[in-house]
CSV table of C-alpha atoms and ligand atoms in Angstrom, one decimal:
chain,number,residue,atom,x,y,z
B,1,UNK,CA,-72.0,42.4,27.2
B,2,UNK,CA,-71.1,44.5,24.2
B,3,UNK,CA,-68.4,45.8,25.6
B,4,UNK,CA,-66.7,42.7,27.3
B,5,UNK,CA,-67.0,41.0,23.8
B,6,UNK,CA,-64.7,43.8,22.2
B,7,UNK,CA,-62.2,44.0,25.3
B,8,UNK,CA,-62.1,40.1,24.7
B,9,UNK,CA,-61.9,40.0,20.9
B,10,UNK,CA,-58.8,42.3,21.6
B,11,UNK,CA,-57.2,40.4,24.1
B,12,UNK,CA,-58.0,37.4,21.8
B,13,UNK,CA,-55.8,39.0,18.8
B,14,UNK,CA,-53.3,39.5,21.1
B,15,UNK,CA,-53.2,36.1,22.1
B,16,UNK,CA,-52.9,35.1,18.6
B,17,UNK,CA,-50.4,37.1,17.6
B,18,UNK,CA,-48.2,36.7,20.4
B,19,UNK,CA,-48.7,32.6,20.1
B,20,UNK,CA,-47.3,33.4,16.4
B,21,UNK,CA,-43.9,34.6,16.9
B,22,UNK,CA,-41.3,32.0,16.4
B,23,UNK,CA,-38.2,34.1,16.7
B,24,UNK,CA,-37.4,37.0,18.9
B,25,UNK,CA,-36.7,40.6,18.6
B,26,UNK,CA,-34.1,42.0,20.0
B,27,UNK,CA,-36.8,43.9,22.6
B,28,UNK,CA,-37.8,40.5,23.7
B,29,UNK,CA,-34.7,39.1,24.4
B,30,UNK,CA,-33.7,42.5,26.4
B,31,UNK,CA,-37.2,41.8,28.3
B,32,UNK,CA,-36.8,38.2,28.7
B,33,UNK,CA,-33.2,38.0,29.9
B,34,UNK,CA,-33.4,39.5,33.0
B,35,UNK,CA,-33.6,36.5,35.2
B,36,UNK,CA,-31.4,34.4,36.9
B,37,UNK,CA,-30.4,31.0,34.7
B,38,UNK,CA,-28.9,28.1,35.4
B,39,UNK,CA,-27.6,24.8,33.2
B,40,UNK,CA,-30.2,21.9,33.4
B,41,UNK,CA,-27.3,19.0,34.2
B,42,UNK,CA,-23.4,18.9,34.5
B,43,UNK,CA,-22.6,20.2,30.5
B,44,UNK,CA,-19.9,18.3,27.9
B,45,UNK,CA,-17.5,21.2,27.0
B,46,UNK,CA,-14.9,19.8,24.5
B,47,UNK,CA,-11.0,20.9,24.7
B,48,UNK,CA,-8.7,20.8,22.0
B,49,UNK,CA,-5.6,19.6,22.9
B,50,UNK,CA,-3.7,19.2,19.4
B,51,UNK,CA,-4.3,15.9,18.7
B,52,UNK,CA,-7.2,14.8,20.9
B,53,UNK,CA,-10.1,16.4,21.8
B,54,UNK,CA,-10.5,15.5,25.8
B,55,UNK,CA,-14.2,16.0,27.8
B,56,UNK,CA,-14.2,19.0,30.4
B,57,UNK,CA,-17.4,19.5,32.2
B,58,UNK,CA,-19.3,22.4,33.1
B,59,UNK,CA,-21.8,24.4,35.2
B,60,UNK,CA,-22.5,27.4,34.2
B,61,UNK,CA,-25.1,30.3,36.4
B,62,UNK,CA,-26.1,33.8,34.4
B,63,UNK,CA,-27.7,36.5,36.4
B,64,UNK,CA,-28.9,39.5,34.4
B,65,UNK,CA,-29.4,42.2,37.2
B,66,UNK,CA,-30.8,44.4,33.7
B,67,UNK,CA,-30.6,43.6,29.8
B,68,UNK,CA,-26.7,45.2,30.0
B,69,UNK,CA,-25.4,44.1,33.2
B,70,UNK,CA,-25.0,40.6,33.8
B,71,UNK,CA,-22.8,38.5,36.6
B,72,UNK,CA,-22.1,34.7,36.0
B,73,UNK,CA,-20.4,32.1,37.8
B,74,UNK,CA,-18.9,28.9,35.4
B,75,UNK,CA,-17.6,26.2,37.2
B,76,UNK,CA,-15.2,23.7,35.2
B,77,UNK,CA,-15.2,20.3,36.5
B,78,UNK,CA,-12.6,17.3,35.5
B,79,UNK,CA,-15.0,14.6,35.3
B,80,UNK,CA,-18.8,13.7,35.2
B,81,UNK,CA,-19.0,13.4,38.9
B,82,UNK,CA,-19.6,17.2,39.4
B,83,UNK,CA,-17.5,17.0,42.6
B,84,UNK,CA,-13.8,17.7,41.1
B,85,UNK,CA,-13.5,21.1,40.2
B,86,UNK,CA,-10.3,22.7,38.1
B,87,UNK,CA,-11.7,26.1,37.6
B,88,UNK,CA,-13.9,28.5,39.1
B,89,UNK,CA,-14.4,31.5,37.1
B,90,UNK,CA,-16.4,34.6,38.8
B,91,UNK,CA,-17.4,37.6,37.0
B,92,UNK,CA,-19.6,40.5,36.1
B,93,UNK,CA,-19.7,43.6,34.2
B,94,UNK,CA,-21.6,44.9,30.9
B,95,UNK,CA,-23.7,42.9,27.7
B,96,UNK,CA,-23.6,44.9,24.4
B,97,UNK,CA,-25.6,43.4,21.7
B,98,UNK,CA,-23.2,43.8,18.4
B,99,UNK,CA,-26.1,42.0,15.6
B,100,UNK,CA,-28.5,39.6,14.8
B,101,UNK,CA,-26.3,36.1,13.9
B,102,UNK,CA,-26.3,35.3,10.1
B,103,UNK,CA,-26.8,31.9,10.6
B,104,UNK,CA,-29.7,31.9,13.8
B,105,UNK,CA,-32.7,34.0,13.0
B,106,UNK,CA,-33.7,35.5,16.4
B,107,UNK,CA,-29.8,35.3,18.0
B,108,UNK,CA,-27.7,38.3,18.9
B,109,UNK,CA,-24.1,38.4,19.4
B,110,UNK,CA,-23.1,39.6,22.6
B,111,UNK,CA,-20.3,41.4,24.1
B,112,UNK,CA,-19.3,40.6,27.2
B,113,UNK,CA,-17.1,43.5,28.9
B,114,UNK,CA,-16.0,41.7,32.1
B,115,UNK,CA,-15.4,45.1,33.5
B,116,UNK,CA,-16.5,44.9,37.2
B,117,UNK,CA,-15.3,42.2,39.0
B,118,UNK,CA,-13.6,39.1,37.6
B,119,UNK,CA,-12.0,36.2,40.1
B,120,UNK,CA,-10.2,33.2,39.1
B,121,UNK,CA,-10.0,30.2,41.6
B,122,UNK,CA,-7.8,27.1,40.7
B,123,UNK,CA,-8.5,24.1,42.2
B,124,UNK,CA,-5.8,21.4,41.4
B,125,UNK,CA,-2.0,21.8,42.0
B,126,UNK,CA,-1.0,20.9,38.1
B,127,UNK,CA,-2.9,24.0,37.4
B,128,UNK,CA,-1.1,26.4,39.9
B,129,UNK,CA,1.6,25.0,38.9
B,130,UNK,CA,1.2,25.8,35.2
B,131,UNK,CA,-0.2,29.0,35.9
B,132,UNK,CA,2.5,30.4,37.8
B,133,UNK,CA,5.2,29.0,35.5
B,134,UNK,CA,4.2,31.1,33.3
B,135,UNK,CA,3.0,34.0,35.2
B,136,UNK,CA,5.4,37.3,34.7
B,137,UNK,CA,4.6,39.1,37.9
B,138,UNK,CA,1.6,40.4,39.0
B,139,UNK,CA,0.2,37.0,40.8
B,140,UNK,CA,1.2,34.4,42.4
B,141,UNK,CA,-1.3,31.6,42.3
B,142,UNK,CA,-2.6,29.3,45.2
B,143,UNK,CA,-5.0,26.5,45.3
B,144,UNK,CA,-8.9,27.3,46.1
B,145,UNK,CA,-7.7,30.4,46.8
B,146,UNK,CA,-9.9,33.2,44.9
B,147,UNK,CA,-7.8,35.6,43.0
B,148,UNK,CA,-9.0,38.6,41.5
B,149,UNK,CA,-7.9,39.6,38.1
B,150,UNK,CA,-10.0,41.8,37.1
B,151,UNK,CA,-6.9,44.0,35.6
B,152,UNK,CA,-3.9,42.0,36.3
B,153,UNK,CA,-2.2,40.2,33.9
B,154,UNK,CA,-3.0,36.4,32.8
B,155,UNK,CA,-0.7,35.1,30.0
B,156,UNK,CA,-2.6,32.1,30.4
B,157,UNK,CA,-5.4,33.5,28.8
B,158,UNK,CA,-3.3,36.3,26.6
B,159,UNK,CA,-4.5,38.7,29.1
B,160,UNK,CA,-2.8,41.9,29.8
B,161,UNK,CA,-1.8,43.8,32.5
B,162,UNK,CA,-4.8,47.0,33.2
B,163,UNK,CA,-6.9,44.9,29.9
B,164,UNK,CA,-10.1,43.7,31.4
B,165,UNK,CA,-11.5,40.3,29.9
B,166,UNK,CA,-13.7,40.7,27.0
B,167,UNK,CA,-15.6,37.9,25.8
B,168,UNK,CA,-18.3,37.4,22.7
B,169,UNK,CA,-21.2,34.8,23.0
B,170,UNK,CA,-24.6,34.2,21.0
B,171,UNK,CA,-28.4,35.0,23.1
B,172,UNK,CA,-31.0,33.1,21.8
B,173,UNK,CA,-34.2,32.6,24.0
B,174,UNK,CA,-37.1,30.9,23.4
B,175,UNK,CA,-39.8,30.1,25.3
B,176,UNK,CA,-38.1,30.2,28.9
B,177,UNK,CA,-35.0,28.8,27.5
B,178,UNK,CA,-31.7,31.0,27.0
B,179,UNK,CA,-29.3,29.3,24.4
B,180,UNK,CA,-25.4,30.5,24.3
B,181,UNK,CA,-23.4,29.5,20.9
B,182,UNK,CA,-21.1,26.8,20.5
B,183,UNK,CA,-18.5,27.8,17.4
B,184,UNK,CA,-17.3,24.0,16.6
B,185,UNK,CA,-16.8,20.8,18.0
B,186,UNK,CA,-13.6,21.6,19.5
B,187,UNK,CA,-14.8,23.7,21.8
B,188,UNK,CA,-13.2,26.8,20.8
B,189,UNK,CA,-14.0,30.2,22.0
B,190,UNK,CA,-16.1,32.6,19.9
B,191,UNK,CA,-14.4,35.7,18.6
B,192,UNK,CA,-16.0,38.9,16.6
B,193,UNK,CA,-15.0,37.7,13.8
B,194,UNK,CA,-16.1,33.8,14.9
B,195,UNK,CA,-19.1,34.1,16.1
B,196,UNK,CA,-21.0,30.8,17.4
B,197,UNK,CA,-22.4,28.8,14.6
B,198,UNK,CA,-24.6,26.5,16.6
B,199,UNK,CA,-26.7,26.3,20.2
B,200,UNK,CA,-25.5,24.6,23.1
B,201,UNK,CA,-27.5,23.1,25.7
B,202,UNK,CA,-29.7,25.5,27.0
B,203,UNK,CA,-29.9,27.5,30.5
B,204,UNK,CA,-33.5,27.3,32.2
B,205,UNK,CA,-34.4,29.8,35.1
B,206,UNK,CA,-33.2,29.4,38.4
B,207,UNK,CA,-36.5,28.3,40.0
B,208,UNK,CA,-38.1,26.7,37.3
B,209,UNK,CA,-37.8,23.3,38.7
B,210,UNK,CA,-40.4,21.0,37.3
B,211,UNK,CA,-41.5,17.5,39.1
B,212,UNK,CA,-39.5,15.1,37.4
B,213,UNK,CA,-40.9,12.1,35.3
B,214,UNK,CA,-41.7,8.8,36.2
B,215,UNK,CA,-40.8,6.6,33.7
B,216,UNK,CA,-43.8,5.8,32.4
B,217,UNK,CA,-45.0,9.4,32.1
B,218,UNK,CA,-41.7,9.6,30.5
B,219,UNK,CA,-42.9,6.8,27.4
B,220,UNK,CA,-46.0,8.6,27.5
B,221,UNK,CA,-44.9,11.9,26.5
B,222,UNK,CA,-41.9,11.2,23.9
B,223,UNK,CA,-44.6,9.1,22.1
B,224,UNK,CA,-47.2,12.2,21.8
B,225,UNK,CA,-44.3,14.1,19.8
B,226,UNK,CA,-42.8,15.3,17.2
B,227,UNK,CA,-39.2,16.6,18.3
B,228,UNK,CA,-36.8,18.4,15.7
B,229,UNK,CA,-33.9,20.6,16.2
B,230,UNK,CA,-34.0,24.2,17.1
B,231,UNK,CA,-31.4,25.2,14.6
B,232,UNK,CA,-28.8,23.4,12.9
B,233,UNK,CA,-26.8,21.4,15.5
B,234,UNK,CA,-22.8,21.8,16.3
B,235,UNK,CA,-21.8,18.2,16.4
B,236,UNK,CA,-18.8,16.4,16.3
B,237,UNK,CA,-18.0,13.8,13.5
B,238,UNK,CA,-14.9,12.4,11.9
B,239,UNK,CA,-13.0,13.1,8.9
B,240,UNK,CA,-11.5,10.2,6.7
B,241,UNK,CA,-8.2,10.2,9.1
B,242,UNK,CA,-10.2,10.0,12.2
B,243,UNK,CA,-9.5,13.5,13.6
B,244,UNK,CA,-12.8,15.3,15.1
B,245,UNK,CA,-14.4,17.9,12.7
B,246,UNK,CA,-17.6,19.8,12.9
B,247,UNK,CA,-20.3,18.8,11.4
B,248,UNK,CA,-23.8,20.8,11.2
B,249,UNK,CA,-27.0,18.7,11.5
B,250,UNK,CA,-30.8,18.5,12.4
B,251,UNK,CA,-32.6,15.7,14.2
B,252,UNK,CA,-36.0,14.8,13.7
B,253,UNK,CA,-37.1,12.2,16.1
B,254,UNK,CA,-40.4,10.3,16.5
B,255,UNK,CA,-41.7,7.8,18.6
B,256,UNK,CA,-44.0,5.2,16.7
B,257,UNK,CA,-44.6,3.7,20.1
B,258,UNK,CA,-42.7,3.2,23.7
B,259,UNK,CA,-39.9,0.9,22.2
B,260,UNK,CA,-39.0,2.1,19.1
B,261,UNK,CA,-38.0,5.2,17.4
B,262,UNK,CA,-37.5,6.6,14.0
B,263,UNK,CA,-34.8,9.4,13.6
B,264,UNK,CA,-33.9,11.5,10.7
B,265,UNK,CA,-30.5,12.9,10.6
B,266,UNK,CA,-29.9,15.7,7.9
B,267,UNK,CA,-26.7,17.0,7.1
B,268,UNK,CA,-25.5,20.4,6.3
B,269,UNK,CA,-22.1,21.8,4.5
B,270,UNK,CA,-22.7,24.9,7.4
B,271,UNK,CA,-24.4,26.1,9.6
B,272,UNK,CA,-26.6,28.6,7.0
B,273,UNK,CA,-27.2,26.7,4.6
B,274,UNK,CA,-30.5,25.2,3.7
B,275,UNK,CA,-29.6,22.8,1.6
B,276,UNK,CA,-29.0,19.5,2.9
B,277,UNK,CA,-26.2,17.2,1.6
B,278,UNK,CA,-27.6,14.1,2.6
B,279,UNK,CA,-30.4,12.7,4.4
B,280,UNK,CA,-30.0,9.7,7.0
B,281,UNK,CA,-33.7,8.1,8.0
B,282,UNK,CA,-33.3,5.1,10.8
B,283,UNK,CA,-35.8,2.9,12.4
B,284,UNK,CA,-34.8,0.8,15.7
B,285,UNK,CA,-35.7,-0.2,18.6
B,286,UNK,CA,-36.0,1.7,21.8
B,287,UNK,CA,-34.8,-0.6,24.8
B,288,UNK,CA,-34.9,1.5,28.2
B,289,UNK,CA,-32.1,0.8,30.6
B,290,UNK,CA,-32.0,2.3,33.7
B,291,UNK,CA,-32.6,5.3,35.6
B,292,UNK,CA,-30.7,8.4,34.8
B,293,UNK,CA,-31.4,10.8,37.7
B,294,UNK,CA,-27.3,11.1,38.6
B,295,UNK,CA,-27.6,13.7,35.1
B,296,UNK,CA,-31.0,14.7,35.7
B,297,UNK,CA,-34.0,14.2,37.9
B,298,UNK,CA,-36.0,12.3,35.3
B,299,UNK,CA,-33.9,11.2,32.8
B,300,UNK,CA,-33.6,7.7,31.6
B,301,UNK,CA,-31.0,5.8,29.6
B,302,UNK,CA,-32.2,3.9,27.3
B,303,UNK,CA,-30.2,2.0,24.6
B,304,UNK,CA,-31.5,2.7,20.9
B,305,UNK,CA,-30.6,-0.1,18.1
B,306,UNK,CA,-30.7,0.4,14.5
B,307,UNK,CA,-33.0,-2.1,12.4
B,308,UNK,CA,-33.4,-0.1,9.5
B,309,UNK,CA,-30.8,2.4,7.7
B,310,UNK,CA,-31.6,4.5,4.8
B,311,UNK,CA,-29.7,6.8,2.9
B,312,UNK,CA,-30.8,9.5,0.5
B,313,UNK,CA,-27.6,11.8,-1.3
B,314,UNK,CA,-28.7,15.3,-1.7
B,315,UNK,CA,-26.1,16.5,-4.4
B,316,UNK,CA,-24.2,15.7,-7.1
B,317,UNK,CA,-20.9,15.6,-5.4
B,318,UNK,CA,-21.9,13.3,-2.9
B,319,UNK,CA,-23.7,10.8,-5.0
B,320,UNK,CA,-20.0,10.8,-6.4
B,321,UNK,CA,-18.3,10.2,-3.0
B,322,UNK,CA,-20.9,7.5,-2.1
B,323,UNK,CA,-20.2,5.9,-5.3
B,324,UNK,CA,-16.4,5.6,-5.6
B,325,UNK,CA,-15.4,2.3,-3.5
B,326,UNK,CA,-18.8,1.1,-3.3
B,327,UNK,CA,-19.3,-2.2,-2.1
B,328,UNK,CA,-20.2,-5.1,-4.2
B,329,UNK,CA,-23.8,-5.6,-3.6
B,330,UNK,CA,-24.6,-2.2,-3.5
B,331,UNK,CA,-26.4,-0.7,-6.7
B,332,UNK,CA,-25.2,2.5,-7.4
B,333,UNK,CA,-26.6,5.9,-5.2
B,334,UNK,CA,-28.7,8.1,-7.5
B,335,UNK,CA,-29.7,11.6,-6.3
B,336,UNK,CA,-32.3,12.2,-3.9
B,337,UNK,CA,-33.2,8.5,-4.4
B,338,UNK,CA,-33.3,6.4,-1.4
B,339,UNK,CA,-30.9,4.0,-0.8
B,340,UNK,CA,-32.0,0.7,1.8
B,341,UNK,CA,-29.0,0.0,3.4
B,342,UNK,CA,-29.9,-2.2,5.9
B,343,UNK,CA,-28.0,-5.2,6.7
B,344,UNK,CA,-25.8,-4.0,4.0
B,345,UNK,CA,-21.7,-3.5,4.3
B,346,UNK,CA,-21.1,0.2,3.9
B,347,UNK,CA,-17.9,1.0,6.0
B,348,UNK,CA,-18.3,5.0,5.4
B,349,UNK,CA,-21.1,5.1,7.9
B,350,UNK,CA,-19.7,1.7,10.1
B,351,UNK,CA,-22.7,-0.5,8.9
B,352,UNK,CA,-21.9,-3.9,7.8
B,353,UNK,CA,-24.1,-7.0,7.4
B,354,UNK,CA,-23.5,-8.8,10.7
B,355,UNK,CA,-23.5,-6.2,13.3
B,356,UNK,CA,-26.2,-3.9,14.5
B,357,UNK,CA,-25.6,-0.5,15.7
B,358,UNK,CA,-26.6,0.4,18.6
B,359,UNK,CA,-26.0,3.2,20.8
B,360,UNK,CA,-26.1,3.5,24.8
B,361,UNK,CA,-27.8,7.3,25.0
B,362,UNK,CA,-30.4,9.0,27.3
B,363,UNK,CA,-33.9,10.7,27.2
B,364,UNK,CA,-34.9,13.5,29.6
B,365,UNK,CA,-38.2,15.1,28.4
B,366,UNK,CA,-39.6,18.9,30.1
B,367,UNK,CA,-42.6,21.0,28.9
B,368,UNK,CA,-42.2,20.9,24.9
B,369,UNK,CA,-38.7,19.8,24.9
B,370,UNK,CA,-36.5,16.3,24.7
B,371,UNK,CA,-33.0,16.0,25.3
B,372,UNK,CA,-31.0,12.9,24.4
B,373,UNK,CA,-27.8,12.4,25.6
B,374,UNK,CA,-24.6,14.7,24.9
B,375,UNK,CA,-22.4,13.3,21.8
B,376,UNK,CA,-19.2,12.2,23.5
B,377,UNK,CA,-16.6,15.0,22.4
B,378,UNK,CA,-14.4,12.3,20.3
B,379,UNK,CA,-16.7,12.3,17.1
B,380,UNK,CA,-17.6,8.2,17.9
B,381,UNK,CA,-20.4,6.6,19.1
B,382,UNK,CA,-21.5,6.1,22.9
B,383,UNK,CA,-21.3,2.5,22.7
B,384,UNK,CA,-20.5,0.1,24.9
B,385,UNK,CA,-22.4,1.6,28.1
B,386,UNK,CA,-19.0,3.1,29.3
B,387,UNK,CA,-19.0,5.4,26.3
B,388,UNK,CA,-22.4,7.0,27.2
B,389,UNK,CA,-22.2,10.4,28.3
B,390,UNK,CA,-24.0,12.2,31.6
B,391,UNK,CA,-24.7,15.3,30.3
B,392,UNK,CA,-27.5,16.6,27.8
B,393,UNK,CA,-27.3,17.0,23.8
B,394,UNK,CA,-29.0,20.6,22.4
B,395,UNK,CA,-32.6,20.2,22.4
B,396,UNK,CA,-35.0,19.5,20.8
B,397,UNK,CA,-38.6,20.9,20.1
B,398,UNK,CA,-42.3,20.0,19.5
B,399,UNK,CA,-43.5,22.9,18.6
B,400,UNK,CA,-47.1,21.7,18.4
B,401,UNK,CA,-47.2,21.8,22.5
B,402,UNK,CA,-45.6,24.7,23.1
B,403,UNK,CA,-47.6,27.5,25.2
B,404,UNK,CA,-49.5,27.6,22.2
B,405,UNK,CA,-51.3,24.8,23.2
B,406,UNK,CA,-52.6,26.5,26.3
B,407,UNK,CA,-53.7,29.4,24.4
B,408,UNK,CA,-55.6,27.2,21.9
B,409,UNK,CA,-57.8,26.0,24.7
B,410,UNK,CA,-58.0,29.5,25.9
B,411,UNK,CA,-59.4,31.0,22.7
B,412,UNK,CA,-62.0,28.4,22.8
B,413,UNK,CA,-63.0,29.4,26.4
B,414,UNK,CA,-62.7,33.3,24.9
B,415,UNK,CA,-64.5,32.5,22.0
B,416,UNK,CA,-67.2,31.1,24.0
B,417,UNK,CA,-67.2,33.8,26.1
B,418,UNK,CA,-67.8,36.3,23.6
B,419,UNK,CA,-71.0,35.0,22.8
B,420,UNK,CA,-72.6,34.9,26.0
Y,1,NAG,C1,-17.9,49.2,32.3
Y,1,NAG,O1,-18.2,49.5,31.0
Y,1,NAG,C2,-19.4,50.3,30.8
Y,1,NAG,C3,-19.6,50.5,29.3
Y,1,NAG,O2,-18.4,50.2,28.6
Y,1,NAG,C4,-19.3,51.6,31.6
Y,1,NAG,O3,-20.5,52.3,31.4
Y,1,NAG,C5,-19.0,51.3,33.0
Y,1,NAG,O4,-18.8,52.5,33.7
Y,1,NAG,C6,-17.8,50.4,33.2
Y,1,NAG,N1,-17.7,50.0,34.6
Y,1,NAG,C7,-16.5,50.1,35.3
Y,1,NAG,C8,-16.5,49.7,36.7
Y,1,NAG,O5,-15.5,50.4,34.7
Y,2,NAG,C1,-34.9,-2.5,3.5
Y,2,NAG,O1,-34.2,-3.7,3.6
Y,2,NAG,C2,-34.5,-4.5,4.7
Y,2,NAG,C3,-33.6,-5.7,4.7
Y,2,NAG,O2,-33.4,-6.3,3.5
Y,2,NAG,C4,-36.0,-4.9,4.6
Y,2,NAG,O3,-36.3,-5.7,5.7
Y,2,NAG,C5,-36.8,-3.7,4.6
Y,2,NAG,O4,-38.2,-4.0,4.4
Y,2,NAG,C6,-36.4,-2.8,3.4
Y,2,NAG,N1,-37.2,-1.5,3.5
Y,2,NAG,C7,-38.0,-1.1,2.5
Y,2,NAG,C8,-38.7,0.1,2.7
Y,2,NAG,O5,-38.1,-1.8,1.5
């Protein structure tokens, strides 16, 4: 008996500490990557062209064969259907990890030297067309046709002629969820020297397929929550002449009970920082629509309506912005005083006194995490239905039932045991 107790009081410590960590060592990640990873649902990939900022829409599969080699298959897709394919892009070769990221405790950036095999395939005649307008030599492009370029030129992508591909990209994993980096909401690429500031939706393992929720499990579990963002999020918003810019937030959702919500959005200068500019708290209803299994197996949409709209200004400066063209029967904003703007006309923010906001969005809820919809890449709400998007937003976590929860009832059964 004496003995068992110590073995288990070890094993206990163990336990506790390992439930404790919240970010990851570089060690972990190297133990925890090798898997195979997929994306959850069809992804919402921005592309910047000049003055727009169009959808694209991915599907992206990692295999790390060890914690340097990887192989990965992304396929780019034209719209939400998941059936029209532009790109293919096939490729393997060798992960460095350059640093922990200044802005994500526990992420590394990662250098990925695409020097094994890399194959292009183009799916649609406009882009065989463009590509070999402007090929020099080297390839001549055809439809579906897998081309290897592994060391031939592609001025498409400023690629040279015996250069292999190199390409940089955030790990973060936690729990059994690997995070890449998203650099801004115009979906630009990520560089040495711009490294991702924010997650994107995360990649689960290949065979972790879950049951999916009914619906009513589904109310059941958001309600038992308390869901806040990982890190601060890459979103898109709008500047003052309506042009997409990148904003950095965190969410903090709750679910008073199956048909109504409260949400608080906090905003951030950038992605380090850690002191917010302004706080947004809203209360609303919760009205569930329909089934949302085309983006997920177990995800619903449901429509979420503001009833209540507070706003609470942070600093100085923006107390100032708020303040200049303020609308008649609105008492000044004070800082970090909390202003009630319901049913109030404040045109910064799109409220005024006869209309409701409401947005058209979706909820998909496995193990400790939620996922709303995907912000549609044009900075403005997904509203009317037709605006909503079919893919997920970064999630979002309750740390309170994470595996932890499995070890608390564990220890008790240890503890238990100890004395017996
Ligand atoms: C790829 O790069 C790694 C490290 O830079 C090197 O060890 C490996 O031999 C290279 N493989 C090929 C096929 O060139
Ligand atoms: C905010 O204003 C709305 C509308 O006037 C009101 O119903 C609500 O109770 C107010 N909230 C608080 C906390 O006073």
């Amino acid at each position: 008996m004496e003995n068992y107790s110590s073995t288990y009081l070890i094993f206990l410590l163990v336990i506790i500490s390992i439930s404790q960590i919240q970010s990851q060592t570089l060690d972990e990640i190297k133990a925890q990557i090798v898997n195979e990873w997929k994306s959850i649902a069809l992804e919402l990939v921005p592309l910047d062209q000049g003055n727009q900022v169009q959808p694209t829409y991915e599907r992206r599969l990692w295999n790390f064969i060890s914690d340097s080699e990887f192989s990965m298959k992304i396929e780019v897709f034209n719209d939400r259907s998941g059936s029209n394919r532009l790109q293919t892009f096939e490729g393997s070769g060798i992960i460095t990890y350059q640093g922990e990221s200044n802005v994500i405790q526990g992420a590394f950036l990662c250098q990925f030297h695409l020097n094994k095999t890399f194959i292009l395939t183009l799916h649609t005649d406009d882009l065989v067309l463009q590509f070999n307008q402007i090929q020099n030599g080297g390839i001549t492009w055809t439809k579906d046709k897998p081309q290897d370029i592994t060391l031939l030129p592609v001025p498409a992508f400023n690629k040279l002629a015996g250069q292999y591909l190199i390409a940089y990209d955030l790990i973060y994993i936690r729990n059994n969820y690997l995070y890449m980096g998203d650099v801004d909401a115009l979906g630009n690429m990520a560089s040495i020297d711009e490294p991702p500031r924010g997650l994107c939706a995360p990649l689960i393992p290949s065979n972790d397929d879950i049951t999916p929720l009914t619906l009513d499990e589904l109310k059941e579990e958001i309600v038992k929550g308390v869901w806040t963002s990982l890190a601060k999020e890459v979103r898109p918003g709008l500047n003052s002449e309506g042009q997409v810019t990148t904003s950095f937030q965190t969410r903090k959702f709750t679910f008073p009970d199956d048909s109504s919500f409260t949400l608080i959005v906090s905003s951030y200068p950038g992605p380090g920082q850690t002191e917010s500019l302004m706080d947004i708290e809203i209360i609303g209803d919760l009205i569930w629509e329909e089934d949302a299994s085309a983006v997920v197996p177990g995800a619903q949409f449901a429509q979420f309506v503001v009833n209540e709209f507070y706003l609470t200004p942070k600093t100085d400066q923006m107390v100032q912005n708020f303040n200049q063209n303020l609308p008649q029967d609105l008492d000044p904003f004070q800082l970090n005083q909390k202003a009630n703007l319901t049913k109030k006309d404040f045109p910064a923010f799109g409220l005024s006194k006869d209309t409701q906001i409401k947005e058209n969005d979706l909820l998909y809820q496995r193990e400790n995490r939620l996922y709303l919809g995907a912000r549609p890449v044009d900075g403005r709400r997904p509203f009317p239905t037709e605006r909503r998007t079919y893919s997920l937003s970064d999630d979002l976590i309750d740390p309170e039932r994470s595996a932890s929860f499995a070890y608390i009832i564990m220890l008790n059964i240890l503890i238990f045991s100890i004395w017996i």
